[in-house]
Structures are given as C-alpha cells and as structure tokens.
Coordinates of C-alpha atoms and ligand atoms in Angstrom, one line a residue:
M232 CA 36.9 10.9 10.4
S233 CA 38.0 9.1 13.5
A234 CA 38.1 5.3 13.7
T235 CA 34.8 5.0 15.4
Q236 CA 32.7 7.9 16.0
P237 CA 32.4 8.5 19.7
S238 CA 29.0 9.3 21.2
V239 CA 28.4 12.0 23.9
L240 CA 25.1 12.3 26.0
V241 CA 24.5 15.9 26.9
V242 CA 22.3 16.1 30.0
E243 CA 21.2 19.8 30.2
D244 CA 17.8 21.4 31.1
E245 CA 18.5 24.7 29.5
V246 CA 17.7 24.7 25.8
A247 CA 20.4 27.3 24.8
Q248 CA 23.1 25.5 26.7
R249 CA 22.1 22.2 25.2
E250 CA 22.1 23.6 21.8
V251 CA 25.4 25.2 22.0
L252 CA 27.0 21.9 23.4
T253 CA 25.3 19.8 20.6
Y254 CA 26.5 22.2 17.9
N255 CA 30.1 22.3 19.1
L256 CA 30.2 18.5 19.6
E257 CA 28.8 17.6 16.3
A258 CA 31.3 20.1 14.7
E259 CA 34.1 18.1 16.4
G260 CA 32.7 14.9 14.9
F261 CA 30.9 13.5 17.9
R262 CA 27.5 11.8 17.8
V263 CA 25.3 13.7 20.2
T264 CA 22.2 12.4 22.2
T265 CA 20.5 14.8 24.6
A266 CA 18.5 14.5 27.8
E267 CA 16.6 17.3 29.5
D268 CA 16.4 15.9 33.0
G269 CA 17.9 13.2 35.2
E270 CA 15.2 10.7 34.5
E271 CA 15.6 11.0 30.8
A272 CA 19.4 10.7 31.2
M273 CA 19.0 7.3 32.8
L274 CA 16.8 6.2 30.1
A275 CA 19.2 7.4 27.5
V276 CA 22.1 5.7 29.0
A277 CA 20.3 2.4 29.1
E278 CA 19.0 2.8 25.6
D279 CA 22.2 3.7 23.9
T280 CA 25.3 3.6 26.3
P281 CA 27.3 6.8 25.4
D282 CA 31.1 6.9 25.4
L283 CA 31.0 10.1 27.6
I284 CA 28.5 12.1 29.6
L285 CA 28.3 15.8 30.0
L286 CA 26.2 16.2 33.0
D287 CA 24.6 19.4 34.4
W288 CA 24.4 19.5 38.2
M289 CA 21.0 21.4 38.6
L290 CA 18.4 19.4 36.8
P291 CA 14.7 19.0 37.3
R292 CA 13.6 15.9 39.1
V293 CA 16.6 13.7 39.5
S294 CA 19.7 15.9 40.1
G295 CA 22.9 15.6 38.2
I296 CA 24.7 14.3 41.3
E297 CA 22.1 11.5 41.7
V298 CA 22.5 10.5 38.0
C299 CA 26.2 10.4 38.4
R300 CA 25.9 8.3 41.5
R301 CA 23.5 5.9 39.8
I302 CA 25.8 5.5 36.8
K303 CA 28.8 5.0 38.8
S304 CA 27.2 2.4 40.9
R305 CA 26.5 0.1 38.0
T306 CA 29.4 -2.2 36.9
E307 CA 28.5 -1.9 33.3
W308 CA 28.4 1.8 33.3
Q309 CA 30.9 3.0 35.8
G310 CA 33.7 3.2 33.1
I311 CA 31.8 5.8 31.2
P312 CA 33.5 9.2 31.9
V313 CA 31.3 11.8 33.4
I314 CA 32.1 15.5 33.2
M315 CA 29.9 17.5 35.6
L316 CA 28.9 21.1 34.6
S317 CA 27.9 23.3 37.4
A318 CA 26.9 27.0 37.8
R319 CA 28.9 27.6 41.0
S320 CA 32.5 26.8 42.0
D321 CA 31.4 25.8 45.4
D322 CA 29.1 23.1 43.8
V323 CA 32.4 21.7 42.3
D324 CA 33.9 21.5 45.8
K325 CA 30.8 19.7 46.9
V326 CA 30.9 17.3 44.0
R327 CA 34.6 16.6 45.1
G328 CA 33.5 16.3 48.7
L329 CA 30.7 14.0 47.9
E330 CA 33.1 11.6 46.0
I331 CA 30.2 10.6 43.6
G332 CA 32.8 9.4 41.1
A333 CA 32.6 12.1 38.5
D334 CA 35.7 12.2 36.3
D335 CA 36.0 15.9 35.8
Y336 CA 34.2 19.1 36.6
M337 CA 33.6 22.4 34.9
V338 CA 32.1 25.6 36.2
K339 CA 29.8 27.6 34.1
P340 CA 30.4 29.8 32.1
Y341 CA 33.0 27.5 30.7
S342 CA 35.2 27.9 27.7
V343 CA 34.0 25.4 25.1
I344 CA 37.6 25.0 23.9
E345 CA 38.7 23.9 27.3
L346 CA 35.7 21.6 27.7
M347 CA 36.5 19.9 24.4
A348 CA 40.1 19.4 25.6
R349 CA 38.9 17.9 28.8
L350 CA 36.5 15.7 27.0
R351 CA 39.3 14.5 24.6
A352 CA 41.5 13.8 27.6
Q353 CA 38.9 11.4 29.0
L354 CA 38.4 9.8 25.7
R355 CA 42.1 9.3 25.2
R356 CA 41.8 7.0 28.3
T357 CA 38.7 5.2 27.4
R358 CA 38.2 5.4 23.6
P359 CA 41.8 6.1 22.3
S360 CA 40.9 5.2 18.7
S361 CA 38.1 7.8 18.6
V362 CA 40.6 10.7 19.3
G363 CA 43.3 9.6 16.8
Q364 CA 45.5 7.8 19.3
T365 CA 47.8 4.9 18.3
I366 CA 46.9 1.7 20.1
T367 CA 48.9 -1.4 20.5
Y368 CA 48.0 -5.0 21.2
D369 CA 50.7 -7.6 21.3
D370 CA 52.5 -7.1 17.8
I371 CA 49.5 -5.2 16.3
V372 CA 49.8 -1.3 16.0
L373 CA 46.8 0.7 14.9
D374 CA 47.3 4.5 14.2
A375 CA 43.7 5.9 14.3
E376 CA 44.9 9.2 12.8
T377 CA 46.6 7.9 9.7
H378 CA 44.4 4.7 9.6
R379 CA 47.5 2.5 9.3
V380 CA 47.8 -0.9 10.9
T381 CA 50.9 -3.0 11.2
R382 CA 51.6 -6.3 12.6
S383 CA 55.2 -7.2 13.6
G384 CA 56.1 -4.0 11.6
A385 CA 54.5 -5.2 8.4
P386 CA 51.7 -3.0 7.0
L387 CA 48.3 -4.6 6.8
K388 CA 45.5 -3.6 4.2
L389 CA 42.2 -3.4 5.9
G390 CA 38.9 -2.1 4.6
P391 CA 37.1 0.7 6.6
T392 CA 34.8 -1.7 8.4
E393 CA 37.6 -4.2 9.3
F394 CA 39.6 -1.1 10.6
R395 CA 36.7 0.0 12.7
L396 CA 36.1 -3.6 14.0
L397 CA 39.9 -3.9 14.9
A398 CA 39.9 -0.6 16.6
T399 CA 36.8 -1.6 18.7
F400 CA 38.5 -4.9 19.7
M401 CA 41.9 -3.2 20.5
E402 CA 40.4 -0.6 22.8
K403 CA 39.0 -3.3 25.1
P404 CA 41.2 -6.4 24.9
G405 CA 39.5 -9.4 26.5
R406 CA 36.1 -8.0 26.4
V407 CA 33.5 -10.2 24.7
W408 CA 31.5 -8.2 22.2
G409 CA 28.0 -9.5 21.2
R410 CA 27.2 -9.2 17.4
D411 CA 24.5 -6.6 18.2
Q412 CA 27.0 -4.6 20.3
L413 CA 29.5 -4.7 17.3
L414 CA 26.8 -3.6 15.0
D415 CA 26.0 -0.6 17.2
R416 CA 29.5 0.4 17.5
V417 CA 31.0 -0.4 14.1
W418 CA 28.1 0.2 11.7
G419 CA 26.0 2.5 13.8
R420 CA 22.7 2.1 15.3
D421 CA 20.8 3.8 12.5
I422 CA 21.8 1.4 9.8
Y423 CA 20.1 -1.8 9.4
V424 CA 22.6 -4.7 9.0
D425 CA 22.2 -8.4 9.5
T426 CA 24.2 -9.8 12.4
R427 CA 25.7 -12.3 10.0
T428 CA 27.5 -9.4 8.4
V429 CA 29.5 -9.2 11.6
D430 CA 30.8 -12.7 11.0
V431 CA 31.7 -12.0 7.5
H432 CA 33.8 -9.0 8.5
V433 CA 35.4 -10.6 11.4
G434 CA 36.4 -13.4 9.0
R435 CA 38.0 -10.9 6.6
L436 CA 39.7 -9.2 9.5
R437 CA 41.2 -12.6 10.7
K438 CA 42.3 -13.3 7.2
V439 CA 44.3 -10.1 7.0
L440 CA 45.7 -10.5 10.5
T441 CA 46.9 -14.0 9.9
K442 CA 48.2 -13.5 6.3
A443 CA 51.7 -13.3 7.3
G444 CA 51.5 -16.4 9.4
G445 CA 50.7 -14.7 12.7
E446 CA 48.4 -16.3 15.2
D447 CA 44.7 -15.5 15.0
P448 CA 44.2 -13.0 18.0
I449 CA 40.4 -13.0 17.7
R450 CA 38.5 -15.5 19.9
T451 CA 35.0 -16.7 19.0
V452 CA 33.0 -17.1 22.1
R453 CA 30.2 -19.6 21.6
G454 CA 26.8 -18.1 22.1
A455 CA 28.2 -14.7 23.0
G456 CA 30.3 -13.2 20.1
Y457 CA 33.9 -12.2 19.7
A458 CA 36.9 -11.0 21.7
L459 CA 40.4 -9.9 21.1
G460 CA 42.7 -12.1 23.2
Ligands
CA716 CA1 20.5 23.3 34.9

C-alpha cells in the first residue's frame, strides 16, 4: 500500500474504455472516480478534487479540450496533472498547438503499461509519497516505499495515520490544510471521522517529531488548520 492512496478521475464517454481504465487503475492501487462527459467531469473535480485526470478529447457536450482549459484556468486546480487521450495523432498536435496546458498526451489505442508509466511520472512530481518516492523536508526524510521516517538520521516510530499525515504535509510544505481536507486525504472520504480526531493525530505526530528535541515543524493556523513550515 502506498502512503496515501492517489485518486484518478477518468473522463471517458465510451463504456468499454472507461471500464478497462478503471480496472487497471484499481489493480494498481488507485482510487478511481469516473465521468461520462465534460460537464460531469467539472462536477466531479469540484466535488472530490482528484490527484490526476485522464481526459478523453472527444466527449459529448463539453469537449475534453474545454474541460482541460477550464481546469487549468482555476488556481486551485491548475496543479492537477491532466493526461489527454485522443483517437488521432493529429489531435495531439492540435492539443500541443492550442497550449491548453495538458501535462501529457496519449493516442488511442494506447498501451496500458505505457499509460501507467506516464501517470506515475506525473504523480512523482505532484504526489511523490503516493508512488513510493522518498521525500525530504528539512532534516526529516520519509521513504514511502519502506514506510520509514527519520529525523536527523534517527528513526522515528509513527503509526499508520501519523505516517499518512506526515506524507501529506511533506508533499506540500507551506500549504495550509483544513481539518476537512486532511480527513479526506488521510482517512478517506467514505469514512466518518470527527474533525477533532485530526487534532489528536497531529498532536501525536508532533510528539514523535519533537521527541529527540527537534523543533516542531508543524504550524497551527488559527481558524484554518495546519501546515508544515
Ligand atoms: Ca470519446
């Protein structure tokens, strides 16, 4: 299991394609949500912001290109990697020419193995702990593959929840996370947990991080939540 399960939104109007993608992504440990057209895609992003979007070019109603353009024009969404899927290679040239901000492109029929490799390449950049990368913040090193954490070289003993919390913080240093956002990412949307639980686990994480006398790297932001650094 990865540190925090990454979520992928699959936007594809063809049922068979959608099912193949969902099957393969779930087999690789991703959490998958799907949308059948461009409008549904925009709603899905607003409802549950994914870590990555696989976006078909030819969609009913709002086209894939328009969806990409809308996502990349919103500050809070523009960091989400978008991989466009298209039926013809000249579409890909068009996507490039239009500079709509897609992060990668694949032409159908594509190799699922190659698509997964490209998807991981995007996530290594944006969600390193979700693909087993080692991430570093100051003197803290988190290895998402072996689940080991050290501070100034000394190993730290973290519970699974504290580990996921720290991985989330370390992926976006300085970002202020609301308690609800941390609940979604660390505990998952489908589990009901009280927001006070977040405070309890942040407290535990702080205790472990400062055990050896190190400074507390987590900031409490009044009325907003928590941030690393
Ligand atoms: Ca299509």
